[in-house]
Amino acid sequence: MKAAVTFLIPIFSLFWAQALVAIVEIEESATKPALPPKEVPYLKVVQLIQGDPMQRQYADSLPSLLAEVRERTTLNVDPFPIYIESLEDEVIFKHPIIYINFADRHDWTLSAGEVKNLKSFIERGGFIFIDAGINALFLRGNVRYGQMHSFADWEVSPEVEEAFRQVYPDQLFEPLPRNDVFFKSFYAGLPDATPLPHSIREFIINEKWPQGTYSAMVLKHKERIAVMVMPIMAMGWGKSEFGQWTTRIGFRVREGVEGLSERLREAAYGGESYETTREDGRTDVIYCETPGMPAWVEEPSGDWRVFRYYHSQEISDYAHTFYTRLGVNLFVYVFSQ
């Protein structure tokens, strides 16, 4: 019996010693303050709206896109922009990007304070994106036309061009090449075009958005792109609280058939004609019977083609996907420079 007792004493001693150490460690850890989780600060986007922010164009679009950027990429972007009414607001110096929908600024004449701030913002590395800042001539009769119709033109709207001439009198906007890294900064190429009707698929792939690109004009500062201007993109970004697209988008397609050029060339016509600039600098002549709605085009080659308009759920979904992918590329490009 004594041997048994002698044998058990070291075991119980070891058990209580280990338990005591464990209790001490628990108590010590309880008294030490827990390290806070590592916080990644939000990346903020400034949106300029001249007037009531509640009246802004496509109110759901930018928040929807920023939420998409946050979900798809490692960028911790705040989905809620910071609204400003003027570029005189000093908050622009706290954040790297300003988004402006062309129609949200009614007067593009910059004040002296805006010129000073904009120049300083750019020289500090800031970036400005102007949505719907490219409006073909036939879309300039009403600001709403440029919100509802995109058209590949390689000429900045005169108001935007004049505004930035106040900041950099000797700088000119130039076309963004289709092989620029911007177009593959996150997504590259077009979405799968299989859902599109066969009759328009080749036009979309080869002419409308070749290689997933879009018409864009840029202003550079010391070889860095500081300002980018495109036709309307916001119409393809907005989602409802239920995740449904908030707009319907159709496609405008150029079509030609044998003998069409001769018939159109000789046709009587009572509408307006407008010149638009191609990527290579040549000119298309657009004919509109209804304001803002092209009916046919005379191309530099001498060929004439008509514009057909196509609508379906598949077309709308495809357009939304394209515009959203391009929008994601925009913010990845800006924040990774």
Short mmCIF file of C-alpha atoms in Angstrom, two decimals:
data_model
loop_
_atom_site.label_atom_id
_atom_site.label_comp_id
_atom_site.label_asym_id
_atom_site.label_seq_id
_atom_site.Cartn_x
_atom_site.Cartn_y
_atom_site.Cartn_z
CA MET A 1 0.00 0.00 0.00
CA LYS A 2 2.81 2.38 0.84
CA ALA A 3 4.39 1.64 -2.52
CA ALA A 4 1.15 2.48 -4.24
CA VAL A 5 0.79 5.79 -2.39
CA THR A 6 4.40 6.68 -3.08
CA PHE A 7 3.80 5.99 -6.76
CA LEU A 8 0.67 8.17 -7.00
CA ILE A 9 2.11 11.27 -5.30
CA PRO A 10 4.39 12.29 -8.24
CA ILE A 11 1.54 11.77 -10.69
CA PHE A 12 -0.86 14.05 -8.78
CA SER A 13 1.93 16.55 -8.22
CA LEU A 14 2.64 16.71 -11.95
CA PHE A 15 -1.08 17.03 -12.75
CA TRP A 16 -1.62 19.94 -10.38
CA ALA A 17 1.58 21.62 -11.50
CA GLN A 18 0.42 21.49 -15.14
CA ALA A 19 -3.06 22.69 -14.21
CA LEU A 20 -1.58 25.56 -12.24
CA VAL A 21 0.56 26.64 -15.20
CA ALA A 22 -2.46 26.48 -17.49
CA ILE A 23 -4.52 28.62 -15.09
CA VAL A 24 -1.74 31.19 -14.83
CA GLU A 25 -1.42 31.36 -18.64
CA ILE A 26 -5.19 31.83 -19.02
CA GLU A 27 -5.23 34.56 -16.41
CA GLU A 28 -2.29 36.33 -18.01
CA SER A 29 -3.87 36.19 -21.47
CA ALA A 30 -7.13 37.52 -20.05
CA THR A 31 -5.36 40.52 -18.54
CA LYS A 32 -3.46 41.40 -21.75
CA PRO A 33 -5.40 43.61 -24.21
CA ALA A 34 -6.28 41.82 -27.45
CA LEU A 35 -4.56 43.11 -30.57
CA PRO A 36 -7.04 44.91 -32.83
CA PRO A 37 -7.75 43.27 -36.18
CA LYS A 38 -5.75 44.67 -39.06
CA GLU A 39 -7.88 47.36 -40.69
CA VAL A 40 -7.47 48.16 -44.37
CA PRO A 41 -8.55 51.75 -44.98
CA TYR A 42 -11.25 52.43 -47.53
CA LEU A 43 -10.26 53.81 -50.92
CA LYS A 44 -12.60 56.72 -51.54
CA VAL A 45 -13.93 58.11 -54.82
CA VAL A 46 -15.02 61.73 -55.18
CA GLN A 47 -18.02 62.46 -57.41
CA LEU A 48 -18.72 65.97 -58.66
CA ILE A 49 -22.38 66.96 -58.96
CA GLN A 50 -23.27 70.57 -59.67
CA GLY A 51 -26.55 70.95 -57.82
CA ASP A 52 -28.69 68.54 -55.82
CA PRO A 53 -26.93 65.13 -55.51
CA MET A 54 -30.37 63.50 -55.46
CA GLN A 55 -30.85 64.66 -59.05
CA ARG A 56 -27.64 63.10 -60.36
CA GLN A 57 -27.59 60.97 -63.50
CA TYR A 58 -27.90 57.20 -62.97
CA ALA A 59 -27.93 57.49 -59.18
CA ASP A 60 -27.38 53.76 -58.59
CA SER A 61 -24.59 53.32 -61.10
CA LEU A 62 -21.37 54.42 -59.41
CA PRO A 63 -22.21 52.79 -56.04
CA SER A 64 -23.09 49.56 -57.89
CA LEU A 65 -19.81 49.61 -59.80
CA LEU A 66 -17.74 50.35 -56.71
CA ALA A 67 -19.44 47.47 -54.89
CA GLU A 68 -18.53 45.24 -57.85
CA VAL A 69 -14.91 46.40 -57.69
CA ARG A 70 -14.81 45.62 -53.98
CA GLU A 71 -16.31 42.17 -54.52
CA ARG A 72 -14.22 41.12 -57.52
CA THR A 73 -10.83 42.58 -56.63
CA THR A 74 -8.60 43.14 -53.60
CA LEU A 75 -9.34 46.87 -53.67
CA ASN A 76 -11.18 47.87 -50.50
CA VAL A 77 -13.23 50.55 -52.21
CA ASP A 78 -15.97 52.38 -50.34
CA PRO A 79 -19.11 51.88 -52.46
CA PHE A 80 -20.43 55.29 -51.40
CA PRO A 81 -18.77 58.23 -53.16
CA ILE A 82 -17.99 61.56 -51.53
CA TYR A 83 -20.11 64.21 -53.24
CA ILE A 84 -18.76 67.65 -54.04
CA GLU A 85 -20.36 70.52 -55.94
CA SER A 86 -17.22 72.31 -57.07
CA LEU A 87 -13.59 71.52 -57.73
CA GLU A 88 -12.76 74.30 -55.29
CA ASP A 89 -13.58 71.79 -52.52
CA GLU A 90 -10.31 70.88 -50.77
CA VAL A 91 -11.52 67.33 -50.13
CA ILE A 92 -10.24 66.40 -53.60
CA PHE A 93 -6.69 66.45 -52.24
CA LYS A 94 -7.47 63.61 -49.82
CA HIS A 95 -8.48 61.10 -52.49
CA PRO A 96 -6.92 59.99 -55.79
CA ILE A 97 -9.86 59.92 -58.22
CA ILE A 98 -12.69 62.22 -59.26
CA TYR A 99 -15.64 60.85 -61.22
CA ILE A 100 -17.80 63.26 -63.22
CA ASN A 101 -20.78 62.46 -65.38
CA PHE A 102 -20.74 65.15 -68.08
CA ALA A 103 -24.44 65.91 -67.56
CA ASP A 104 -24.01 66.42 -63.80
CA ARG A 105 -22.08 69.62 -64.44
CA HIS A 106 -24.25 72.21 -66.14
CA ASP A 107 -21.58 74.89 -66.62
CA TRP A 108 -18.14 73.67 -67.65
CA THR A 109 -16.49 77.06 -67.31
CA LEU A 110 -14.00 76.65 -64.46
CA SER A 111 -13.56 79.29 -61.79
CA ALA A 112 -10.06 80.55 -60.98
CA GLY A 113 -10.12 78.46 -57.80
CA GLU A 114 -11.10 75.34 -59.74
CA VAL A 115 -8.33 75.87 -62.28
CA LYS A 116 -5.79 76.19 -59.47
CA ASN A 117 -7.09 73.15 -57.58
CA LEU A 118 -7.43 70.97 -60.67
CA LYS A 119 -3.88 71.69 -61.76
CA SER A 120 -2.56 70.95 -58.27
CA PHE A 121 -4.67 67.77 -58.04
CA ILE A 122 -3.27 66.47 -61.33
CA GLU A 123 0.32 67.38 -60.47
CA ARG A 124 -0.02 65.47 -57.18
CA GLY A 125 -0.96 62.33 -59.11
CA GLY A 126 -4.74 62.67 -59.18
CA PHE A 127 -6.95 61.14 -61.89
CA ILE A 128 -10.22 62.43 -63.38
CA PHE A 129 -12.70 60.27 -65.27
CA ILE A 130 -15.41 62.05 -67.27
CA ASP A 131 -18.27 59.77 -68.22
CA ALA A 132 -20.26 60.77 -71.32
CA GLY A 133 -17.59 63.39 -72.04
CA ILE A 134 -17.45 62.08 -75.61
CA ASN A 135 -20.64 63.03 -77.40
CA ALA A 136 -20.79 62.76 -81.16
CA LEU A 137 -22.07 65.88 -82.89
CA PHE A 138 -25.56 64.45 -83.45
CA LEU A 139 -25.91 63.88 -79.67
CA ARG A 140 -25.10 67.45 -78.61
CA GLY A 141 -28.53 68.94 -79.24
CA ASN A 142 -29.81 67.71 -75.87
CA VAL A 143 -27.74 66.59 -72.89
CA ARG A 144 -30.05 63.60 -72.45
CA TYR A 145 -29.06 62.16 -75.83
CA GLY A 146 -25.53 61.52 -74.59
CA GLN A 147 -26.89 59.73 -71.53
CA MET A 148 -28.98 57.29 -73.55
CA HIS A 149 -26.78 56.67 -76.60
CA SER A 150 -23.11 55.82 -76.79
CA PHE A 151 -21.32 56.36 -80.08
CA ALA A 152 -17.66 55.65 -80.81
CA ASP A 153 -16.27 59.09 -81.58
CA TRP A 154 -12.69 60.22 -81.13
CA GLU A 155 -13.35 63.82 -80.23
CA VAL A 156 -13.88 65.25 -76.76
CA SER A 157 -17.00 67.34 -76.20
CA PRO A 158 -16.11 71.01 -76.81
CA GLU A 159 -17.09 72.03 -73.25
CA VAL A 160 -14.67 69.52 -71.73
CA GLU A 161 -11.89 70.44 -74.12
CA GLU A 162 -12.27 74.13 -73.33
CA ALA A 163 -12.38 73.49 -69.56
CA PHE A 164 -9.04 71.69 -69.59
CA ARG A 165 -7.55 74.25 -71.92
CA GLN A 166 -7.98 76.62 -68.97
CA VAL A 167 -5.76 74.31 -66.92
CA TYR A 168 -3.21 73.26 -69.55
CA PRO A 169 -3.42 75.61 -72.55
CA ASP A 170 -0.80 73.71 -74.55
CA GLN A 171 -2.04 70.17 -73.84
CA LEU A 172 -4.38 68.32 -76.19
CA PHE A 173 -6.53 65.24 -75.66
CA GLU A 174 -5.35 62.24 -77.64
CA PRO A 175 -6.89 58.84 -78.47
CA LEU A 176 -6.20 55.98 -76.08
CA PRO A 177 -4.74 53.14 -78.21
CA ARG A 178 -6.72 49.92 -78.22
CA ASN A 179 -3.61 48.02 -77.11
CA ASP A 180 -3.21 50.14 -73.96
CA VAL A 181 -2.85 48.20 -70.70
CA PHE A 182 -6.04 49.88 -69.47
CA PHE A 183 -8.14 47.48 -71.54
CA LYS A 184 -6.63 44.46 -69.82
CA SER A 185 -5.89 45.83 -66.35
CA PHE A 186 -8.31 43.27 -64.84
CA TYR A 187 -10.59 41.91 -67.57
CA ALA A 188 -9.28 41.38 -71.08
CA GLY A 189 -11.35 40.95 -74.21
CA LEU A 190 -15.11 40.68 -74.58
CA PRO A 191 -17.51 38.60 -72.52
CA ASP A 192 -18.56 35.35 -74.19
CA ALA A 193 -20.65 36.50 -77.16
CA THR A 194 -22.51 33.20 -77.58
CA PRO A 195 -25.80 34.57 -76.12
CA LEU A 196 -25.97 37.32 -78.76
CA PRO A 197 -28.09 36.83 -81.88
CA HIS A 198 -25.99 35.46 -84.71
CA SER A 199 -27.06 38.32 -87.00
CA ILE A 200 -25.25 40.95 -84.92
CA ARG A 201 -22.53 38.94 -83.19
CA GLU A 202 -19.78 39.58 -85.74
CA PHE A 203 -20.45 43.33 -85.76
CA ILE A 204 -20.17 43.52 -81.96
CA ILE A 205 -16.97 41.49 -81.89
CA ASN A 206 -15.22 43.10 -84.84
CA GLU A 207 -16.55 46.65 -85.10
CA LYS A 208 -18.46 47.85 -82.05
CA TRP A 209 -16.11 46.72 -79.25
CA PRO A 210 -13.09 45.04 -80.90
CA GLN A 211 -10.98 43.09 -78.38
CA GLY A 212 -13.19 44.46 -75.60
CA THR A 213 -12.11 48.08 -76.19
CA TYR A 214 -14.04 51.34 -76.25
CA SER A 215 -13.45 54.81 -77.65
CA ALA A 216 -11.49 56.91 -75.16
CA MET A 217 -9.61 60.19 -75.17
CA VAL A 218 -6.94 61.03 -72.60
CA LEU A 219 -5.00 64.03 -71.36
CA LYS A 220 -1.49 63.30 -70.12
CA HIS A 221 0.68 65.05 -67.57
CA LYS A 222 4.36 64.11 -67.77
CA GLU A 223 3.52 60.94 -69.73
CA ARG A 224 0.96 59.85 -67.12
CA ILE A 225 -2.72 59.66 -68.04
CA ALA A 226 -4.36 62.22 -65.77
CA VAL A 227 -7.77 62.63 -67.43
CA MET A 228 -9.80 60.02 -69.30
CA VAL A 229 -12.99 60.73 -71.24
CA MET A 230 -15.39 58.17 -72.73
CA PRO A 231 -18.93 57.93 -74.11
CA ILE A 232 -21.54 57.06 -71.51
CA MET A 233 -20.75 54.00 -69.40
CA ALA A 234 -22.89 54.61 -66.31
CA MET A 235 -26.02 53.39 -68.10
CA GLY A 236 -24.54 49.88 -67.85
CA TRP A 237 -23.54 49.82 -64.16
CA GLY A 238 -26.62 50.28 -62.02
CA LYS A 239 -28.18 47.47 -59.99
CA SER A 240 -31.19 47.44 -57.69
CA GLU A 241 -31.09 46.24 -54.09
CA PHE A 242 -32.16 42.86 -55.46
CA GLY A 243 -29.18 42.65 -57.80
CA GLN A 244 -31.15 43.35 -60.99
CA TRP A 245 -29.94 45.74 -63.69
CA THR A 246 -31.82 49.03 -63.47
CA THR A 247 -31.74 49.92 -67.19
CA ARG A 248 -32.43 48.23 -70.51
CA ILE A 249 -29.80 48.59 -73.25
CA GLY A 250 -30.13 47.87 -76.95
CA PHE A 251 -27.57 47.70 -79.75
CA ARG A 252 -27.26 50.03 -82.71
CA VAL A 253 -25.71 48.07 -85.58
CA ARG A 254 -24.45 49.19 -88.99
CA GLU A 255 -25.77 47.00 -91.79
CA GLY A 256 -25.25 46.99 -95.54
CA VAL A 257 -26.53 44.88 -98.40
CA GLU A 258 -25.71 44.74 -102.08
CA GLY A 259 -26.96 47.82 -103.90
CA LEU A 260 -27.73 49.72 -100.69
CA SER A 261 -25.02 52.34 -101.22
CA GLU A 262 -26.46 53.31 -104.61
CA ARG A 263 -30.02 53.51 -103.30
CA LEU A 264 -29.10 55.61 -100.25
CA ARG A 265 -26.86 57.88 -102.28
CA GLU A 266 -29.79 58.74 -104.54
CA ALA A 267 -32.49 58.82 -101.85
CA ALA A 268 -34.34 62.05 -101.09
CA TYR A 269 -33.56 63.14 -97.58
CA GLY A 270 -35.06 65.76 -95.28
CA GLY A 271 -33.17 65.23 -92.03
CA GLU A 272 -29.94 66.57 -90.58
CA SER A 273 -26.40 65.35 -91.31
CA TYR A 274 -23.46 65.38 -88.90
CA GLU A 275 -19.77 64.63 -89.17
CA THR A 276 -18.14 62.29 -86.65
CA THR A 277 -14.47 61.45 -86.18
CA ARG A 278 -13.15 57.93 -86.60
CA GLU A 279 -10.21 56.47 -84.71
CA ASP A 280 -7.92 56.99 -87.71
CA GLY A 281 -9.01 60.63 -88.06
CA ARG A 282 -11.25 60.08 -91.08
CA THR A 283 -14.85 61.27 -91.09
CA ASP A 284 -18.22 59.53 -91.13
CA VAL A 285 -21.30 61.50 -92.16
CA ILE A 286 -24.27 60.53 -90.01
CA TYR A 287 -27.85 61.18 -91.13
CA CYS A 288 -30.64 61.51 -88.56
CA GLU A 289 -34.36 61.57 -89.27
CA THR A 290 -35.17 61.67 -85.54
CA PRO A 291 -32.95 63.89 -83.33
CA GLY A 292 -30.23 61.86 -81.64
CA MET A 293 -31.08 58.68 -83.59
CA PRO A 294 -28.82 57.90 -86.58
CA ALA A 295 -30.63 56.44 -89.59
CA TRP A 296 -27.75 55.82 -91.98
CA VAL A 297 -24.09 56.67 -92.51
CA GLU A 298 -21.81 57.58 -95.39
CA GLU A 299 -18.40 56.09 -94.62
CA PRO A 300 -14.99 57.36 -95.81
CA SER A 301 -14.74 54.45 -98.25
CA GLY A 302 -17.80 55.74 -100.08
CA ASP A 303 -20.00 52.93 -98.76
CA TRP A 304 -23.37 53.67 -97.17
CA ARG A 305 -24.90 51.62 -94.39
CA VAL A 306 -28.12 51.81 -92.41
CA PHE A 307 -28.42 51.67 -88.63
CA ARG A 308 -30.61 48.93 -87.19
CA TYR A 309 -31.67 48.81 -83.54
CA TYR A 310 -31.88 45.51 -81.69
CA HIS A 311 -33.38 44.82 -78.27
CA SER A 312 -33.60 41.67 -76.15
CA GLN A 313 -32.84 40.56 -72.61
CA GLU A 314 -29.70 38.79 -73.83
CA ILE A 315 -28.46 41.93 -75.57
CA SER A 316 -29.15 44.09 -72.52
CA ASP A 317 -27.41 41.67 -70.15
CA TYR A 318 -24.42 41.44 -72.46
CA ALA A 319 -24.08 45.23 -72.67
CA HIS A 320 -24.30 45.57 -68.88
CA THR A 321 -21.61 42.94 -68.43
CA PHE A 322 -19.32 44.70 -70.90
CA TYR A 323 -19.74 48.14 -69.34
CA THR A 324 -19.27 46.77 -65.83
CA ARG A 325 -16.10 44.89 -66.77
CA LEU A 326 -14.74 48.06 -68.36
CA GLY A 327 -15.65 50.01 -65.21
CA VAL A 328 -13.79 47.51 -63.03
CA ASN A 329 -10.79 47.91 -65.32
CA LEU A 330 -10.98 51.66 -64.81
CA PHE A 331 -10.62 51.53 -61.03
CA VAL A 332 -8.05 48.74 -61.02
CA TYR A 333 -6.04 50.80 -63.51
CA VAL A 334 -6.27 53.98 -61.44
CA PHE A 335 -5.48 52.44 -58.06
CA SER A 336 -2.62 50.33 -59.39
CA GLN A 337 -0.74 53.15 -61.12
#
